[in-house]
Tab-separated table of C-alpha atoms in Angstrom:
chain	number	residue	atom	x	y	z
A	1	MET	CA	-6.280	1.813	-13.773
A	2	GLY	CA	-8.983	3.508	-11.671
A	3	ALA	CA	-11.701	1.654	-9.878
A	4	GLU	CA	-14.403	3.110	-12.095
A	5	SER	CA	-12.925	1.379	-15.136
A	6	HIS	CA	-12.823	-2.020	-13.446
A	7	THR	CA	-15.635	-4.520	-13.507
A	8	GLY	CA	-16.352	-5.644	-9.923
A	9	ARG	CA	-19.046	-7.714	-8.265
A	10	ASP	CA	-21.010	-4.551	-7.718
A	11	THR	CA	-20.760	-3.353	-11.336
A	12	GLU	CA	-22.379	-4.564	-14.513
A	13	GLN	CA	-20.811	-7.710	-15.962
A	14	HIS	CA	-19.937	-7.883	-19.629
A	15	GLY	CA	-21.596	-10.861	-21.270
A	16	HIS	CA	-18.416	-12.653	-22.268
A	17	GLN	CA	-15.794	-11.154	-19.989
A	18	LEU	CA	-13.405	-13.517	-18.269
A	19	ARG	CA	-13.318	-13.155	-14.495
A	20	PHE	CA	-11.044	-14.817	-11.957
A	21	THR	CA	-11.480	-14.872	-8.198
A	22	VAL	CA	-8.953	-15.605	-5.462
A	23	LEU	CA	-10.554	-13.635	-2.594
A	24	GLY	CA	-12.581	-16.704	-1.721
A	25	PRO	CA	-12.741	-19.977	-3.679
A	26	VAL	CA	-10.521	-19.983	-6.775
A	27	ARG	CA	-12.935	-19.632	-9.682
A	28	ALA	CA	-12.977	-18.699	-13.346
A	29	SER	CA	-16.024	-17.619	-15.315
A	30	ARG	CA	-16.975	-16.121	-18.640
A	31	GLY	CA	-20.018	-13.963	-18.153
A	32	ASP	CA	-22.519	-16.125	-16.262
A	33	ASN	CA	-20.831	-19.395	-17.214
A	34	ALA	CA	-18.481	-21.031	-14.726
A	35	LEU	CA	-15.298	-22.552	-16.108
A	36	SER	CA	-13.624	-25.610	-14.661
A	37	THR	CA	-10.650	-24.866	-12.406
A	38	GLY	CA	-9.904	-28.524	-11.796
A	39	SER	CA	-8.466	-30.197	-8.728
A	40	PRO	CA	-7.223	-28.262	-5.681
A	41	GLN	CA	-3.624	-28.676	-6.925
A	42	GLN	CA	-4.581	-27.287	-10.334
A	43	GLN	CA	-6.305	-24.384	-8.587
A	44	ALA	CA	-3.065	-23.815	-6.662
A	45	LEU	CA	-1.210	-23.393	-9.964
A	46	LEU	CA	-3.889	-21.072	-11.351
A	47	ALA	CA	-3.829	-18.925	-8.191
A	48	ALA	CA	-0.023	-18.776	-8.103
A	49	LEU	CA	0.014	-17.444	-11.666
A	50	LEU	CA	-2.886	-15.004	-11.202
A	51	LEU	CA	-1.288	-13.423	-8.136
A	52	ARG	CA	1.985	-12.697	-9.940
A	53	GLY	CA	0.525	-9.823	-11.948
A	54	GLY	CA	1.462	-11.260	-15.337
A	55	HIS	CA	5.092	-12.002	-14.403
A	56	THR	CA	6.595	-15.310	-15.415
A	57	ALA	CA	7.187	-17.940	-12.740
A	58	THR	CA	9.802	-20.602	-13.387
A	59	ALA	CA	8.922	-24.267	-13.114
A	60	GLU	CA	11.076	-24.522	-9.990
A	61	GLU	CA	9.251	-21.602	-8.356
A	62	LEU	CA	5.878	-23.165	-9.126
A	63	ILE	CA	6.918	-26.577	-7.856
A	64	ASP	CA	8.023	-24.960	-4.601
A	65	ALA	CA	4.754	-22.993	-4.464
A	66	LEU	CA	2.598	-26.092	-4.887
A	67	TRP	CA	4.519	-28.740	-2.966
A	68	GLY	CA	7.254	-27.061	-0.932
A	69	GLU	CA	10.079	-29.343	0.131
A	70	GLU	CA	8.303	-32.591	-0.851
A	71	PRO	CA	7.458	-32.408	-4.566
A	72	PRO	CA	6.350	-35.534	-6.419
A	73	GLU	CA	8.858	-37.337	-8.618
A	74	GLN	CA	7.211	-36.149	-11.829
A	75	ALA	CA	6.544	-32.589	-10.635
A	76	LYS	CA	7.420	-30.872	-13.936
A	77	ALA	CA	5.283	-33.283	-15.924
A	78	THR	CA	2.413	-32.696	-13.505
A	79	LEU	CA	2.806	-28.924	-13.962
A	80	ARG	CA	2.589	-29.334	-17.726
A	81	THR	CA	-0.573	-31.393	-17.315
A	82	TYR	CA	-2.184	-28.768	-15.082
A	83	ALA	CA	-1.197	-25.979	-17.476
A	84	SER	CA	-2.668	-27.892	-20.417
A	85	ARG	CA	-5.952	-28.382	-18.574
A	86	ILE	CA	-6.123	-24.694	-17.637
A	87	ARG	CA	-5.574	-23.701	-21.278
A	88	LYS	CA	-8.355	-26.061	-22.354
A	89	ALA	CA	-10.721	-24.587	-19.760
A	90	LEU	CA	-9.943	-21.015	-20.890
A	91	ALA	CA	-10.525	-21.655	-24.600
A	92	PRO	CA	-11.012	-19.615	-26.775
A	93	ASP	CA	-8.743	-17.429	-24.601
A	94	ALA	CA	-6.151	-20.148	-24.055
A	95	ASP	CA	-3.341	-17.761	-25.041
A	96	LEU	CA	-3.747	-16.015	-21.679
A	97	LEU	CA	-1.582	-18.775	-20.239
A	98	VAL	CA	1.829	-18.424	-21.863
A	99	SER	CA	4.900	-20.649	-21.626
A	100	GLU	CA	8.262	-18.942	-21.735
A	101	SER	CA	11.783	-19.564	-20.451
A	102	GLY	CA	10.736	-22.875	-18.964
A	103	GLY	CA	8.001	-21.266	-16.874
A	104	TYR	CA	4.459	-19.948	-17.102
A	105	ALA	CA	2.535	-16.680	-16.827
A	106	ILE	CA	-1.090	-15.593	-17.073
A	107	ARG	CA	-1.534	-12.316	-18.962
A	108	THR	CA	-5.090	-11.269	-18.163
A	109	THR	CA	-4.792	-8.059	-20.174
A	110	ARG	CA	-4.752	-10.031	-23.425
A	111	ALA	CA	-8.471	-10.721	-23.156
A	112	GLY	CA	-9.490	-7.884	-20.863
A	113	ALA	CA	-9.955	-10.395	-18.057
A	114	VAL	CA	-10.601	-9.253	-14.494
A	115	LEU	CA	-9.100	-10.534	-11.227
A	116	ASP	CA	-11.015	-9.693	-8.057
A	117	ALA	CA	-7.796	-8.868	-6.173
A	118	ASP	CA	-6.894	-6.290	-8.850
A	119	VAL	CA	-10.366	-4.760	-8.580
A	120	ALA	CA	-10.014	-4.496	-4.805
A	121	ASN	CA	-6.564	-2.924	-5.131
A	122	SER	CA	-7.798	-0.322	-7.606
A	123	LEU	CA	-10.794	0.569	-5.433
A	124	ALA	CA	-8.589	0.851	-2.337
A	125	THR	CA	-6.120	3.100	-4.164
A	126	ASP	CA	-8.938	5.399	-5.265
A	127	ALA	CA	-10.298	5.387	-1.710
A	128	GLU	CA	-6.902	6.551	-0.379
A	129	LYS	CA	-6.890	9.397	-2.893
A	130	CYS	CA	-10.408	10.483	-1.932
A	131	ALA	CA	-9.572	10.360	1.772
A	132	ALA	CA	-6.420	12.406	1.187
A	133	ALA	CA	-8.454	14.953	-0.777
A	134	GLY	CA	-10.994	15.244	2.055
A	135	ASP	CA	-13.841	13.402	0.289
A	136	ARG	CA	-14.475	10.986	3.144
A	137	PRO	CA	-17.981	9.804	2.105
A	138	ARG	CA	-16.642	8.767	-1.290
A	139	ALA	CA	-13.595	7.137	0.320
A	140	ARG	CA	-15.848	5.168	2.654
A	141	GLU	CA	-17.952	3.957	-0.303
A	142	LEU	CA	-14.872	2.845	-2.242
A	143	TYR	CA	-13.404	0.980	0.743
A	144	ASP	CA	-16.735	-0.773	1.177
A	145	ARG	CA	-16.776	-1.801	-2.485
A	146	ALA	CA	-13.207	-3.076	-2.201
A	147	LEU	CA	-14.173	-5.191	0.831
A	148	ARG	CA	-17.117	-6.680	-1.053
A	149	GLN	CA	-14.650	-8.386	-3.386
A	150	TRP	CA	-13.956	-10.934	-0.617
A	151	GLU	CA	-16.159	-14.044	-0.538
A	152	GLY	CA	-14.946	-15.771	2.579
A	153	GLU	CA	-11.451	-17.143	3.128
A	154	PRO	CA	-9.045	-16.262	0.286
A	155	LEU	CA	-7.860	-19.246	-1.780
A	156	ALA	CA	-10.291	-21.458	0.124
A	157	ASN	CA	-9.174	-25.095	0.289
A	158	VAL	CA	-6.192	-24.482	-2.008
A	159	PRO	CA	-3.148	-26.490	-0.838
A	160	GLY	CA	0.540	-25.618	-0.853
A	161	PRO	CA	2.920	-23.233	0.940
A	162	TYR	CA	2.381	-20.386	-1.527
A	163	ALA	CA	-1.393	-20.473	-1.027
A	164	GLU	CA	-0.955	-20.469	2.747
A	165	THR	CA	1.333	-17.427	2.600
A	166	GLN	CA	-1.061	-15.589	0.305
A	167	ARG	CA	-4.033	-16.393	2.526
A	168	VAL	CA	-2.279	-14.680	5.424
A	169	ARG	CA	-1.330	-11.680	3.264
A	170	LEU	CA	-4.795	-11.244	1.752
A	171	GLU	CA	-6.497	-11.551	5.144
A	172	GLU	CA	-4.138	-8.948	6.625
A	173	TRP	CA	-4.924	-6.649	3.695
A	174	ARG	CA	-8.678	-7.120	4.253
A	175	LEU	CA	-8.294	-6.180	7.910
A	176	GLN	CA	-6.344	-3.054	6.993
A	177	LEU	CA	-9.095	-1.985	4.572
A	178	LEU	CA	-11.691	-2.692	7.272
A	179	GLU	CA	-9.808	-0.511	9.729
A	180	HIS	CA	-9.669	2.338	7.217
A	181	ARG	CA	-13.389	2.045	6.506
A	182	LEU	CA	-14.316	1.838	10.194
A	183	ASP	CA	-12.148	4.885	10.899
A	184	LEU	CA	-14.170	6.768	8.294
A	185	ASP	CA	-17.410	5.438	9.820
A	186	LEU	CA	-16.440	6.982	13.149
A	187	GLU	CA	-15.477	10.278	11.506
A	188	ALA	CA	-18.937	10.326	9.910
A	189	GLY	CA	-20.613	9.849	13.287
A	190	ALA	CA	-21.722	6.217	12.809
A	191	HIS	CA	-20.469	5.261	16.273
A	192	ALA	CA	-23.316	3.078	17.494
A	193	GLU	CA	-23.436	1.160	14.211
A	194	ALA	CA	-19.697	0.487	14.375
A	195	VAL	CA	-19.769	-0.935	17.912
A	196	SER	CA	-21.329	-4.284	16.977
A	197	GLU	CA	-18.997	-4.827	14.024
A	198	LEU	CA	-15.927	-3.863	16.043
A	199	THR	CA	-16.985	-6.087	18.939
A	200	ALA	CA	-17.097	-9.097	16.607
A	201	LEU	CA	-13.793	-8.163	14.963
A	202	THR	CA	-11.914	-7.743	18.243
A	203	ALA	CA	-13.226	-11.125	19.394
A	204	ALA	CA	-11.902	-12.709	16.181
A	205	HIS	CA	-8.589	-10.784	16.308
A	206	PRO	CA	-7.977	-10.143	20.015
A	207	LEU	CA	-4.349	-8.988	19.657
A	208	ARG	CA	-5.066	-6.395	16.967
A	209	GLU	CA	-4.712	-3.148	18.901
A	210	ARG	CA	-5.980	-0.826	16.176
A	211	LEU	CA	-9.371	-2.569	16.222
A	212	ARG	CA	-9.513	-2.231	19.994
A	213	GLU	CA	-8.634	1.453	19.738
A	214	LEU	CA	-11.504	1.981	17.289
A	215	LEU	CA	-13.868	0.023	19.554
A	216	MET	CA	-12.921	2.174	22.553
A	217	LEU	CA	-13.577	5.330	20.548
A	218	ALA	CA	-16.897	4.018	19.178
A	219	LEU	CA	-18.089	3.071	22.686
A	220	TYR	CA	-17.059	6.408	24.171
A	221	ARG	CA	-18.801	8.373	21.432
A	222	SER	CA	-21.896	6.214	21.994
A	223	GLY	CA	-22.007	7.365	25.625
A	224	ARG	CA	-20.519	4.121	26.982
A	225	GLN	CA	-17.418	5.445	28.764
A	226	ALA	CA	-17.154	2.638	31.320
A	227	GLU	CA	-17.275	-0.030	28.595
A	228	ALA	CA	-14.609	1.820	26.606
A	229	LEU	CA	-12.310	1.784	29.647
A	230	ALA	CA	-13.099	-1.891	30.213
A	231	VAL	CA	-11.868	-2.644	26.675
A	232	TYR	CA	-8.543	-1.004	27.534
A	233	ALA	CA	-8.227	-2.979	30.782
A	234	ASP	CA	-8.982	-6.218	28.933
A	235	THR	CA	-6.463	-5.347	26.214
A	236	ARG	CA	-3.738	-4.568	28.736
A	237	ARG	CA	-4.332	-7.840	30.586
A	238	LEU	CA	-4.409	-9.874	27.372
A	239	LEU	CA	-1.208	-8.381	25.960
A	240	ALA	CA	0.595	-8.929	29.262
A	241	ASP	CA	-0.551	-12.558	29.504
A	242	GLU	CA	0.006	-13.493	25.851
A	243	LEU	CA	3.021	-11.426	24.845
A	244	GLY	CA	4.418	-9.843	27.981
A	245	VAL	CA	4.056	-6.316	26.562
A	246	ASP	CA	2.086	-3.170	27.332
A	247	PRO	CA	-0.461	-1.623	24.955
A	248	ARG	CA	0.993	0.700	22.352
A	249	SER	CA	1.208	4.381	23.192
A	250	GLU	CA	-1.808	5.363	21.053
A	251	LEU	CA	-4.054	3.049	23.033
A	252	SER	CA	-2.732	4.289	26.381
A	253	GLU	CA	-3.163	7.895	25.281
A	254	LEU	CA	-6.768	7.221	24.240
A	255	GLN	CA	-7.502	5.631	27.621
A	256	GLN	CA	-6.163	8.724	29.395
A	257	ARG	CA	-8.224	11.049	27.211
A	258	ILE	CA	-11.359	9.009	27.913
A	259	LEU	CA	-10.653	9.230	31.653
A	260	GLU	CA	-10.340	13.009	31.299
A	261	ALA	CA	-13.484	13.200	29.102
A	262	ASP	CA	-11.457	15.075	26.494
A	263	ASP	CA	-13.850	17.263	24.492
A	264	GLU	CA	-11.855	16.670	21.313
A	265	LEU	CA	-12.816	12.993	21.343
A	266	SER	CA	-16.427	13.959	20.675
A	267	LEU	CA	-15.752	15.280	17.200
A	268	SER	CA	-18.571	16.212	14.882
A	269	ALA	CA	-18.751	14.522	11.519
A	270	ASP	CA	-17.289	17.600	9.858
A	271	ALA	CA	-14.399	18.020	12.294
A	272	PRO	CA	-10.878	16.865	11.466
A	273	ALA	CA	-9.549	13.635	12.916
A	274	ARG	CA	-7.547	13.654	16.152
A	275	GLY	CA	-3.989	14.745	15.606
A	276	GLY	CA	-4.727	17.049	12.725
A	277	SER	CA	-6.317	16.720	9.325
A	278	THR	CA	-5.270	15.224	6.056
A	279	ASP	CA	-5.547	18.629	4.397
A	280	ALA	CA	-2.235	19.053	2.629
A	281	LEU	CA	0.401	21.294	4.180
A	282	ARG	CA	3.185	23.081	2.289
A	283	PRO	CA	6.451	21.839	3.778
A	284	ALA	CA	9.568	23.969	3.306
A	285	GLN	CA	12.311	21.680	4.571
A	286	LEU	CA	15.314	22.611	2.430
A	287	PRO	CA	18.484	23.372	4.414
A	288	ALA	CA	19.919	26.874	4.090
A	289	THR	CA	21.818	27.433	0.870
A	290	VAL	CA	25.321	28.878	0.742
A	291	ALA	CA	24.936	32.627	0.264
A	292	ASP	CA	28.077	33.051	-1.864
A	293	PHE	CA	27.758	29.848	-3.902
A	294	THR	CA	29.894	30.078	-7.040
A	295	GLY	CA	31.079	27.736	-9.785
A	296	ARG	CA	29.497	24.552	-11.079
A	297	THR	CA	27.630	26.718	-13.577
A	298	GLY	CA	27.108	23.901	-16.060
A	299	PHE	CA	25.757	21.560	-13.422
A	300	VAL	CA	23.487	24.224	-11.956
A	301	THR	CA	22.015	24.947	-15.382
A	302	GLU	CA	21.618	21.286	-16.287
A	303	LEU	CA	19.909	20.327	-13.026
A	304	GLY	CA	17.740	23.436	-13.021
A	305	GLU	CA	16.465	22.622	-16.502
A	306	GLN	CA	15.661	19.055	-15.461
A	307	LEU	CA	13.664	20.181	-12.436
A	308	ALA	CA	11.842	22.876	-14.370
A	309	ALA	CA	10.769	20.235	-16.889
A	310	ALA	CA	8.763	18.484	-14.180
A	311	GLU	CA	6.170	21.265	-14.164
A	312	GLY	CA	3.024	19.931	-15.779
A	313	THR	CA	4.809	17.257	-17.789
A	314	VAL	CA	6.610	14.298	-16.268
A	315	MET	CA	8.379	13.580	-13.027
A	316	ALA	CA	12.073	14.436	-13.216
A	317	VAL	CA	14.635	12.473	-11.224
A	318	SER	CA	18.153	13.860	-11.149
A	319	ALA	CA	20.736	11.694	-9.429
A	320	VAL	CA	23.888	13.593	-8.505
A	321	ALA	CA	26.727	11.140	-7.900
A	322	GLY	CA	30.260	11.675	-6.639
A	323	ILE	CA	32.800	10.764	-3.985
A	324	GLY	CA	32.465	12.074	-0.446
A	325	GLY	CA	33.374	15.729	0.068
A	326	VAL	CA	32.960	16.749	-3.567
A	327	GLY	CA	30.067	19.104	-2.760
A	328	LYS	CA	27.019	17.119	-3.863
A	329	THR	CA	24.780	18.314	-1.032
A	330	THR	CA	25.819	21.954	-1.388
A	331	LEU	CA	25.098	21.856	-5.112
A	332	ALA	CA	21.786	20.028	-4.695
A	333	VAL	CA	20.544	22.408	-1.989
A	334	HIS	CA	21.506	25.425	-4.136
A	335	VAL	CA	19.698	24.012	-7.164
A	336	ALA	CA	16.648	23.066	-5.092
A	337	HIS	CA	16.343	26.599	-3.691
A	338	ALA	CA	16.642	28.045	-7.179
A	339	ALA	CA	13.836	25.747	-8.373
A	340	ARG	CA	11.377	26.494	-5.563
A	341	ALA	CA	9.166	28.599	-7.829
A	342	HIS	CA	8.437	25.476	-9.868
A	343	PHE	CA	7.249	23.609	-6.735
A	344	PRO	CA	4.842	25.966	-4.944
A	345	ASP	CA	3.199	23.117	-2.986
A	346	GLY	CA	6.308	22.410	-0.957
A	347	GLN	CA	9.832	21.028	-0.716
A	348	LEU	CA	10.725	17.917	1.300
A	349	TYR	CA	14.222	17.070	2.501
A	350	VAL	CA	15.836	14.056	4.125
A	351	ASP	CA	19.408	12.948	4.812
A	352	LEU	CA	19.270	9.237	4.002
A	353	GLN	CA	22.657	8.618	5.677
A	354	GLY	CA	23.566	6.177	2.937
A	355	ALA	CA	27.308	6.554	3.460
A	356	GLY	CA	27.124	5.580	7.126
A	357	PRO	CA	26.592	2.274	8.939
A	358	ALA	CA	22.878	2.889	9.628
A	359	ALA	CA	21.130	4.148	6.508
A	360	ALA	CA	17.614	5.560	6.975
A	361	GLU	CA	14.808	3.072	6.402
A	362	PRO	CA	12.315	4.118	3.679
A	363	GLU	CA	9.361	3.258	5.931
A	364	ALA	CA	10.522	5.707	8.601
A	365	VAL	CA	11.268	8.414	6.030
A	366	LEU	CA	7.813	7.998	4.483
A	367	GLY	CA	6.254	8.360	7.916
A	368	ALA	CA	8.074	11.663	8.401
A	369	PHE	CA	7.067	12.864	4.927
A	370	LEU	CA	3.404	11.962	5.520
A	371	ARG	CA	3.381	13.915	8.776
A	372	SER	CA	4.980	16.879	7.011
A	373	LEU	CA	2.163	16.743	4.456
A	374	GLY	CA	-0.462	16.923	7.199
A	375	THR	CA	-1.315	13.254	7.767
A	376	PRO	CA	-2.286	12.402	11.377
A	377	ASP	CA	-0.341	9.570	13.026
A	378	ALA	CA	-3.592	7.673	13.498
A	379	VAL	CA	-4.084	7.232	9.747
A	380	ILE	CA	-0.474	6.565	8.728
A	381	PRO	CA	-0.419	2.891	7.699
A	382	ASP	CA	2.202	0.320	8.597
A	383	GLY	CA	4.489	-1.049	5.886
A	384	VAL	CA	6.601	0.677	3.272
A	385	GLN	CA	4.298	-0.166	0.346
A	386	GLU	CA	1.182	1.156	2.058
A	387	ARG	CA	2.971	4.347	3.142
A	388	ALA	CA	4.404	4.873	-0.342
A	389	ALA	CA	0.925	4.515	-1.853
A	390	LEU	CA	-0.538	7.120	0.516
A	391	TYR	CA	2.466	9.420	-0.055
A	392	ARG	CA	1.984	9.349	-3.831
A	393	SER	CA	-1.756	9.815	-3.426
A	394	LEU	CA	-1.154	12.949	-1.350
A	395	LEU	CA	1.175	14.334	-4.027
A	396	ALA	CA	-1.275	13.708	-6.880
A	397	GLY	CA	-2.187	16.994	-8.560
A	398	ARG	CA	0.454	18.928	-6.617
A	399	ARG	CA	3.930	20.249	-7.398
A	400	VAL	CA	6.364	19.137	-4.710
A	401	LEU	CA	10.143	18.699	-4.791
A	402	ALA	CA	11.785	15.957	-2.707
A	403	LEU	CA	15.529	16.343	-2.051
A	404	LEU	CA	16.824	12.893	-1.114
A	405	ASP	CA	20.334	13.530	0.123
A	406	ASN	CA	23.116	11.007	0.662
A	407	ALA	CA	21.277	7.943	-0.670
A	408	ARG	CA	22.760	4.478	-0.275
A	409	ASP	CA	21.337	2.909	-3.443
A	410	ALA	CA	18.363	2.881	-5.786
A	411	ALA	CA	16.405	0.439	-3.593
A	412	GLN	CA	16.418	2.950	-0.735
A	413	VAL	CA	15.255	5.726	-3.052
A	414	ARG	CA	12.481	4.087	-5.083
A	415	PRO	CA	9.727	4.132	-2.404
A	416	LEU	CA	10.420	7.847	-1.798
A	417	LEU	CA	9.934	8.987	-5.391
A	418	PRO	CA	6.780	10.954	-6.245
A	419	GLY	CA	4.703	9.253	-8.906
A	420	THR	CA	2.807	12.020	-10.661
A	421	PRO	CA	3.475	14.810	-13.180
A	422	GLY	CA	4.523	18.105	-11.651
A	423	CYS	CA	6.585	16.572	-8.855
A	424	ALA	CA	10.325	15.901	-8.881
A	425	ALA	CA	13.054	14.254	-6.853
A	426	LEU	CA	16.666	15.375	-6.599
A	427	VAL	CA	18.905	12.582	-5.326
A	428	THR	CA	22.523	12.739	-4.175
A	429	SER	CA	24.622	9.636	-3.674
A	430	ARG	CA	28.181	8.365	-3.785
A	431	ALA	CA	26.917	5.576	-6.048
A	432	ARG	CA	26.030	6.146	-9.690
A	433	MET	CA	22.425	4.983	-9.835
A	434	VAL	CA	22.317	3.401	-13.256
A	435	ASP	CA	19.501	1.101	-12.045
A	436	LEU	CA	17.184	3.965	-11.086
A	437	ALA	CA	14.767	3.872	-14.010
A	438	GLY	CA	14.241	7.172	-15.783
A	439	ALA	CA	16.855	9.045	-13.777
A	440	HIS	CA	18.884	11.861	-15.306
A	441	LEU	CA	22.397	11.109	-14.044
A	442	VAL	CA	24.934	13.819	-13.264
A	443	ASP	CA	28.475	12.959	-12.149
A	444	LEU	CA	30.564	15.376	-10.080
């Protein structure tokens, strides 16, 4: 669901719409009327269910989430009491909280309820798409709206190990969104304005090198070269004292460019970011096909039809399975070359090395794919989920074929699959990927 269809703090509230918040104190409200969320332990249960996206949590999982290794003797009875009180507070929408298989779930979609974390996620996803499409002012606005969903510390004063883990995760997410927005601020020329915010952030998070890199750049572009270099010296000393490591290569490179007064650091607001631009490239990475390829006519036809069906309709995933040496790669490369006309925006290729002792990690593969699609290193996020989200955003509205050769299993493949109509993936593997949802399986 897009951000425009969500109801956030900065959009008009429906008079009777249910709203839940976890990016701050755990609250529930209907329109302007606050609903009771009970004791901190009851709030812990409510938060644990809200953050599971409608999936059922077993009683054992919830007991562990609320109390960890020291649950009370009547933990299950206490859970039932909390659940009953939450249902009473949500009336007449008590059916949002469902009991099934000995556990509980909150299905917000049943009443069109809104969770602030979902709003922030939708806004951030739309911001990534706008940034990838080159609409940086709109991306900056959407990131800012996503950040406004936070009201202080997430899950404030909520006890339990699950809440503590989620607090760390949600704070890390907020910092990542802040870094993206500040990066866009600097691209837009708001260097002086960013200095004060970045100074406060680096003081609060002294070991976060990306913030220090942005502060150095903001100071340099504000005509404060000596202060920018002082930030690097302070960072290097701090990392050595605290962790015994040197600054990462990006930070060292920036320091050297500042010393050399590199003209490219003083980019205008309309210039592309250092390292390239996010304007999409057209990769052509397929290995050479066998010139005298013969045979396998039925397979060639079948796979070709599957890939052709991706054009303008749905994503096609064809998983070619077979024992080693049977010719999977040769067939897949031949079929991919034959289908190039259906994918004019590019063809990606990777050997996932699934049959060997060191299979390729999806995070590293996504990094390579993002670079091939024109994404600068400076804006490639950390983490497989964040990279997969940006990868799919870049492919939105395009027709690209990804040949994922020699896959280990479905788990390795899933983050690498395009997610939009017009794109396709062709997968080869020794394993028959029956657990790859929606795949068209072909056995050699």
